[in-house]
Structures are given as C-alpha cells and as structure tokens.
One Martini backbone bead per residue (centre of mass of N, CA, C, O) as a GRO file, in nm:
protein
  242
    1UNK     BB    1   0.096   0.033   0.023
    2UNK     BB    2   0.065   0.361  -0.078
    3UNK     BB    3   0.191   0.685   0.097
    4UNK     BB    4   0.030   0.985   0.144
    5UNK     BB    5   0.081   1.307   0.240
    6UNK     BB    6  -0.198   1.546   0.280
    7UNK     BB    7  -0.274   1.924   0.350
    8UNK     BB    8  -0.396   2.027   0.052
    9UNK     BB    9  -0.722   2.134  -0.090
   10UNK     BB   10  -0.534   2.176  -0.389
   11UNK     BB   11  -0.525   1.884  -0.437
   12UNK     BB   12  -0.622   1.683  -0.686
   13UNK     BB   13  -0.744   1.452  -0.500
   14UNK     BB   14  -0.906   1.601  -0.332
   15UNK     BB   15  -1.077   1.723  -0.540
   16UNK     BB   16  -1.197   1.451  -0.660
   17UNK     BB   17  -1.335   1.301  -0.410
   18UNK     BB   18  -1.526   1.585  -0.386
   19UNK     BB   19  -1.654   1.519  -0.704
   20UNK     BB   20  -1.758   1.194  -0.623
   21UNK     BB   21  -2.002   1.326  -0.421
   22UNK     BB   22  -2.087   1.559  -0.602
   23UNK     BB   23  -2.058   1.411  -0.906
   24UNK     BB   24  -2.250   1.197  -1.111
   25UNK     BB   25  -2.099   1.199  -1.362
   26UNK     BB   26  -1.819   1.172  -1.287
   27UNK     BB   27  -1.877   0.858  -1.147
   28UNK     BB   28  -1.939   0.722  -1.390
   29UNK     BB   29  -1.706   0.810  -1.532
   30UNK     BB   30  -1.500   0.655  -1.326
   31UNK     BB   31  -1.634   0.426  -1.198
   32UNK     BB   32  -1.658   0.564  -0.878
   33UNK     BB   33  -1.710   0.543  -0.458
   34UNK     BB   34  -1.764   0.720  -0.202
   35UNK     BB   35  -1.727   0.652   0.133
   36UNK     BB   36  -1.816   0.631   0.479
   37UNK     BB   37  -1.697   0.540   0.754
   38UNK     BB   38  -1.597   0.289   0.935
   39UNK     BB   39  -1.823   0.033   0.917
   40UNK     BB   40  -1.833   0.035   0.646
   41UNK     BB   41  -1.506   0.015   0.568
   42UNK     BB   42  -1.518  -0.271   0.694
   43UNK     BB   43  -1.767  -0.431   0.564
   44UNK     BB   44  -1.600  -0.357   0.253
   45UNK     BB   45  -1.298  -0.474   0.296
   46UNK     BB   46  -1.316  -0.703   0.031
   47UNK     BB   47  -1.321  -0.478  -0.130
   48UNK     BB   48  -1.144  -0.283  -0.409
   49UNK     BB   49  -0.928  -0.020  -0.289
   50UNK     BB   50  -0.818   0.256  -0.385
   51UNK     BB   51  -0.869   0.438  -0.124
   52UNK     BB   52  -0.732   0.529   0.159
   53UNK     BB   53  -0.876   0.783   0.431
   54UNK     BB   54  -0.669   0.905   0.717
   55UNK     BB   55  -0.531   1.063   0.988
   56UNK     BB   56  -0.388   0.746   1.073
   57UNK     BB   57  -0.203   0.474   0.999
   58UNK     BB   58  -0.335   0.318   1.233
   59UNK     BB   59  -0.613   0.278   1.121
   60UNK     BB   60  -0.494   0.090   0.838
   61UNK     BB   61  -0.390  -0.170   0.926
   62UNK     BB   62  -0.631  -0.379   0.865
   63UNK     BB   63  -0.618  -0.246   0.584
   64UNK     BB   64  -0.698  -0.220   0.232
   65UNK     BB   65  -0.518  -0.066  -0.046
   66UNK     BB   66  -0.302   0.089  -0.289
   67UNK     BB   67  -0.383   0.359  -0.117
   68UNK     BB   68  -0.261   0.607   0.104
   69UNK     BB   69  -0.449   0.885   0.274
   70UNK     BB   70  -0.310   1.120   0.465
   71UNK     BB   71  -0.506   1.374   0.693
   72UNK     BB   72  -0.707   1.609   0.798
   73UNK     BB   73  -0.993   1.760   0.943
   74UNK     BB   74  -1.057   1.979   0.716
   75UNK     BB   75  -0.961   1.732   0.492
   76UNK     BB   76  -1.262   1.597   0.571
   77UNK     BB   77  -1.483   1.776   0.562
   78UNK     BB   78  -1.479   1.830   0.286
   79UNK     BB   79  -1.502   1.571   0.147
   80UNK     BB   80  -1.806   1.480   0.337
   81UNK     BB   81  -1.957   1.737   0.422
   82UNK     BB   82  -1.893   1.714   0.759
   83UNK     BB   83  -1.829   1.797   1.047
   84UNK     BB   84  -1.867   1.500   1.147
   85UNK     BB   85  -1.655   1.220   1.129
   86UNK     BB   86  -1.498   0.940   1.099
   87UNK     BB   87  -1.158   0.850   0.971
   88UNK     BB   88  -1.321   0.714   0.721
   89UNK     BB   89  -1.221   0.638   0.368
   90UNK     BB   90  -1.329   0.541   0.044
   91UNK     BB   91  -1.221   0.450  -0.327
   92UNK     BB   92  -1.436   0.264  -0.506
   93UNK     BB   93  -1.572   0.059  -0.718
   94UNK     BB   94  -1.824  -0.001  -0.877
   95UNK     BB   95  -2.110  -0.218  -0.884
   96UNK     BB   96  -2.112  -0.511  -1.049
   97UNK     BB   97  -2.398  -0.736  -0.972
   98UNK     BB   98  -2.577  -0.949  -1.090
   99UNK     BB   99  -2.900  -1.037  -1.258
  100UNK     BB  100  -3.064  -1.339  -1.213
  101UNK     BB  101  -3.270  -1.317  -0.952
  102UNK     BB  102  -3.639  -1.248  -0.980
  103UNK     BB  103  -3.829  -1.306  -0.756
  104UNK     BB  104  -3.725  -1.082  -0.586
  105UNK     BB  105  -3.852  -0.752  -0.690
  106UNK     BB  106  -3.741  -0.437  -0.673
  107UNK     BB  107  -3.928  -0.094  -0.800
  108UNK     BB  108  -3.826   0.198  -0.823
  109UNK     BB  109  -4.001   0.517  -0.861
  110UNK     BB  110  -3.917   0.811  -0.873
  111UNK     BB  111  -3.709   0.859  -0.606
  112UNK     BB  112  -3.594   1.112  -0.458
  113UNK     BB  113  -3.519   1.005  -0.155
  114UNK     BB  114  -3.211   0.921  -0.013
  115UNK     BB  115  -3.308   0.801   0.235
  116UNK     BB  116  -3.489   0.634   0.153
  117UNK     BB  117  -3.330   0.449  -0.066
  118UNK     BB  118  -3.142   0.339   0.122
  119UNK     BB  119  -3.312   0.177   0.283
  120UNK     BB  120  -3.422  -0.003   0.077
  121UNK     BB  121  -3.184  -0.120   0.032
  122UNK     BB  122  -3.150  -0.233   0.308
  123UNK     BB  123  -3.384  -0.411   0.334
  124UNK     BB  124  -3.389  -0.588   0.054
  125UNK     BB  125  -3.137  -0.722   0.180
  126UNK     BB  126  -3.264  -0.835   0.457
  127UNK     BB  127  -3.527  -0.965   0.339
  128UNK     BB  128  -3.497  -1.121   0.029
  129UNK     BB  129  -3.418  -0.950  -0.199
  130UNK     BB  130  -3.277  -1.005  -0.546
  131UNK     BB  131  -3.357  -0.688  -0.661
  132UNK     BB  132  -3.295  -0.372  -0.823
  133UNK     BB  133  -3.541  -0.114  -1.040
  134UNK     BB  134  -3.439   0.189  -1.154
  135UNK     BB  135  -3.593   0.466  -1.248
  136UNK     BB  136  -3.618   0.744  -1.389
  137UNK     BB  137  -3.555   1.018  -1.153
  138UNK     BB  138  -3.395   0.834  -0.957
  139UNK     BB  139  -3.206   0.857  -0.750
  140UNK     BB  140  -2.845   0.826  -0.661
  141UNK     BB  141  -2.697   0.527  -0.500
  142UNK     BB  142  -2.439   0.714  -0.452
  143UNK     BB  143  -2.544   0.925  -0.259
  144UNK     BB  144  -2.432   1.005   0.031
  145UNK     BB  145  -2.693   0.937   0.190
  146UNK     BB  146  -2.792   0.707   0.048
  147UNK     BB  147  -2.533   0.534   0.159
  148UNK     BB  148  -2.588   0.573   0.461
  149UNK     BB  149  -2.859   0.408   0.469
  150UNK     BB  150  -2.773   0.171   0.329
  151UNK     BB  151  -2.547   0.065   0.455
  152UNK     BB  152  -2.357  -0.131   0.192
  153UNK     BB  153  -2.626  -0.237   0.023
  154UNK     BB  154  -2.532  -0.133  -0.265
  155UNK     BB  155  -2.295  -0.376  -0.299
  156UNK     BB  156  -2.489  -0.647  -0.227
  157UNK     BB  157  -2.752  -0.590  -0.409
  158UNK     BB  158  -2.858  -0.624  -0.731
  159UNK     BB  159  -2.862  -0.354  -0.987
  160UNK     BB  160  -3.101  -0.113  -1.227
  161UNK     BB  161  -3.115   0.037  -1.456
  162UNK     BB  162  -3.467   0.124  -1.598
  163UNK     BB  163  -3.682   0.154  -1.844
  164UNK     BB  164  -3.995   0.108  -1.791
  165UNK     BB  165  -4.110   0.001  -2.082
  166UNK     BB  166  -3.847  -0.266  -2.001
  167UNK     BB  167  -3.973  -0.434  -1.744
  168UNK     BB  168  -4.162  -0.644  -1.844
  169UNK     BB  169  -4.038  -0.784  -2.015
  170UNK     BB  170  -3.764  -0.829  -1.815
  171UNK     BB  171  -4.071  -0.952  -1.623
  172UNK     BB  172  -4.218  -1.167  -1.791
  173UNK     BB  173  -4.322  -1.364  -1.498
  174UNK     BB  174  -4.422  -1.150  -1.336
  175UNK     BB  175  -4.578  -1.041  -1.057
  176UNK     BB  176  -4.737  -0.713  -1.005
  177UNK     BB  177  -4.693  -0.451  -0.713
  178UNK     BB  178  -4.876  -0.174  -0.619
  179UNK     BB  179  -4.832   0.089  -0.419
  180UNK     BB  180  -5.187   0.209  -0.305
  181UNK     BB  181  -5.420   0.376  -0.126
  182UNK     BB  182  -5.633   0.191  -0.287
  183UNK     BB  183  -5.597  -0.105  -0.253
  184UNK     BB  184  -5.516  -0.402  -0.121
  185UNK     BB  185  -5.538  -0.563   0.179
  186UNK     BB  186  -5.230  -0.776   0.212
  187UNK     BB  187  -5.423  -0.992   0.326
  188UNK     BB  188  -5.596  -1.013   0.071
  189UNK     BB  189  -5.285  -1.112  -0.051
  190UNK     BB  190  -5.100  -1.350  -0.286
  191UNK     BB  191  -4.724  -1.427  -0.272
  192UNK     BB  192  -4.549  -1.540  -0.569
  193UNK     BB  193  -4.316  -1.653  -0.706
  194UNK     BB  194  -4.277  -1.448  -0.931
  195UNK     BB  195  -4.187  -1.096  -0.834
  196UNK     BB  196  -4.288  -0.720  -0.796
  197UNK     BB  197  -4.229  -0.440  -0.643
  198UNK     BB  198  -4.392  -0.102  -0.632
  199UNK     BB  199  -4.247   0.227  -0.563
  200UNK     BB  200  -4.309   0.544  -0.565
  201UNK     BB  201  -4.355   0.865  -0.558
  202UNK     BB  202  -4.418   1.032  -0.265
  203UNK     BB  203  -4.585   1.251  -0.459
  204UNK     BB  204  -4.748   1.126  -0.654
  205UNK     BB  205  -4.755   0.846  -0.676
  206UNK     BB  206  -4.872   0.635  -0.880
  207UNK     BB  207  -4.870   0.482  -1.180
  208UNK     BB  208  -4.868   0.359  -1.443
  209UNK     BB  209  -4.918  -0.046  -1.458
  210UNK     BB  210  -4.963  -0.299  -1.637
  211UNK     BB  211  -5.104  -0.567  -1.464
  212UNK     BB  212  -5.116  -0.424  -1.214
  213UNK     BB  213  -5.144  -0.459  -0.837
  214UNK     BB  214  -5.306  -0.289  -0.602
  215UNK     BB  215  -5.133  -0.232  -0.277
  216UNK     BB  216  -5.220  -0.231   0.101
  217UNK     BB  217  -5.181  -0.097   0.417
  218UNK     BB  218  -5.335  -0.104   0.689
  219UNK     BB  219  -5.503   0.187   0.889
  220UNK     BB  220  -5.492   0.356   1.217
  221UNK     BB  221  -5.569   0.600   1.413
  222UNK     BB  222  -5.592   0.826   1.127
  223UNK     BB  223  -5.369   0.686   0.955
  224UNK     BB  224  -5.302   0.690   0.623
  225UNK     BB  225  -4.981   0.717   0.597
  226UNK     BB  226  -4.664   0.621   0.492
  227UNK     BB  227  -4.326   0.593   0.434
  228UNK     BB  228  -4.173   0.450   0.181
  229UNK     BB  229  -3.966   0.298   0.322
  230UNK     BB  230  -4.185   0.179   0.576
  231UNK     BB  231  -4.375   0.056   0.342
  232UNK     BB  232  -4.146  -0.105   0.208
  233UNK     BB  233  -4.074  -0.284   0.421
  234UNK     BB  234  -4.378  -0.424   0.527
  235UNK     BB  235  -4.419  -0.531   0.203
  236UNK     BB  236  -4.163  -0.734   0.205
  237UNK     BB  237  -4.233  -0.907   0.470
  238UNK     BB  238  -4.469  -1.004   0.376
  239UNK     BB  239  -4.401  -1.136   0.078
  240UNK     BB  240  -4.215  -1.365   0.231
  241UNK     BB  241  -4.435  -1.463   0.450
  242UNK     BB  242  -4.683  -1.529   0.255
   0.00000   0.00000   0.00000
C-alpha cells in the first residue's frame, strides 16, 4: 500500500474525492463511489479499495487498499461536506452484481429522498429480495446520503438502470404489485414469486403500470399513509413471509 501525506484542499486527489461525493456524472464517468465512516469501510473492506483515506496510519493496520491518504481534519470535513465524521473514507468502483435471480424484484419508481431509497436498498437486502430496478429520475443510489442509510447494501444487492417501459418484458414471468393508498388490503393477497414490488414517488403516487396489482397496508388511528421507506419495508416482509 503506497502512502502519501496531502496537507491541501488545493492537492488534485484531494479536488477529485470532493467531486465523487458531489458530482453524479462524474461518478460514472470515473465509475468509481465514496463512502465513508468506520463501519461502512469495514464491513466493505473485502472490496477492492483503491484509496483509503485516514487521519492516522494506524487506522488503517487492519485494511487494505492500493493508495493510503493520510490528512487533517479540515480536509476530512471538506471531503466528506460533514462536520462530524469518524476518520475513515474509502475510494471503490461501483459494483456491478449480476442481476440473474428475479424472484422477488423491488422497483423504485422516481423515488426521489435519498434517504429513503437508502434504506429501500437496505431493507430489501435484509428482507430476502432478489434485486432492484430503478426508474429514470430516482435518486442516484451512489449519492452520498443514499450511501449512508443503505449502510453498505448498495454493494451487495444487484440493481440496474433501466427505462419504465423495458421492465415488464425485463420481468416477463413476474406479477406485479404497486403500492398505492386505494389497493388491496395485504391481508387479502396471495404473494408467490416470481414478484415485483413497485414502490413510486413520494409525493406524485403510483403511476400507471399495465397488469399490475395495486395493494395498501391497512392502517388504524387516523393515520392515512407511511413514509415509502417504511411502507416499502413492510409490503417487503410481508411478501416473504406470505
């Protein structure tokens, strides 16, 4: 691992770190994802790191990575726009998991807070599905907020791209199921895969989907509706355990 000592915001890695967080095209253009915090570079450390980003070499004993950047805390806090952050940033390509087991698919639908679709993603890999298929105009799950709520399942779920109208040919064995306030109540449907759940935009409501069913969580004391993380969370658990 080759060690380097940068001291200024104005170093060139320095500058790129900063425009991986911060710059979605980028990203892909590099095809290469910052993360950040202990945990997260921990429980990824079997990834292939190609920068580890430390204030202390002795943080970085346990791990492995190409580059070792040792640096202060002002140019931890620019890196990672956080005021508070544990010492620990790391610089991975984006990963590319084969998308092969279509049982049970989640499709996030212009899903737009990225904290919630962090968590979809992190839900959905704790729950037992299969992969994730995001629609045009859902966040980017590499966006670093997104990173931060799915805790690392960004890396070990396969997910793709791909235009609405490519999904059902895509998942042409699959019955579909959109959630949405006027549905099925859970209770009185039968879920066997292959399935898709189709979870849409927050405030915009499902959109048209041919064929697919729509179904609700039945909900009690006046409370009309959840947010999309944590109804996606429970039509998923749901779905496994039915």
């Amino acid at each position: 691992m080759l060690t380097k000592h940068i001291q200024s915001l104005q170093h060139s890695l320095i500058k790129d770190f900063i425009k991986l967080r911060k710059d979605k095209n980028y990203r892909y253009e590099k095809k290469q994802v910052l993360i950040m915090g202990k945990k997260m570079v921990f429980e990824l450390s079997h990834l292939p790191y190609e920068y580890l980003i430390c204030k202390d070499p002795k943080d970085a004993i346990s791990l492995k990575a190409k580059n070792l950047i040792v640096t202060n805390e002002t140019i931890f806090q620019k890196i990672t726009g956080l005021k508070s952050i544990e010492p620990y940033i790391a610089v991975l390509p984006m990963p590319n998991l084969p998308f092969k087991n279509k049982s049970y698919v989640l499709i996030l639908d212009q899903i737009s807070d990225p904290g919630n679709l962090g968590t979809l993603f992190r839900s959905a890999l704790g729950l037992g599905f299969t992969g994730i298929i995001l629609t045009e105009k859902s966040v980017d799950p590499f966006n670093d907020k997104a990173l931060r709520s799915a805790k690392g399942a960004t890396f070990l779920i396969p997910f793709v791209h791909m235009q609405k109208e490519k999904i059902t040919p895509f998942l042409s064995s699959s019955t579909f199921f959109v959630a949405d306030l006027t549905g099925n109540d859970i209770k009185n449907v039968s879920f066997a895969p292959p399935l898709a759940l189709i979870l849409s935009h927050e405030s915009l409501g499902a959109g048209f989907w041919k064929n697919a069913q729509t179904i609700k969580i039945p909900m009690k004391n006046k409370v009309d509706s959840l947010n999309v993380a944590t109804s996606g969370s429970i039509l998923m658990y749901t779905m496994k355990s039915l």
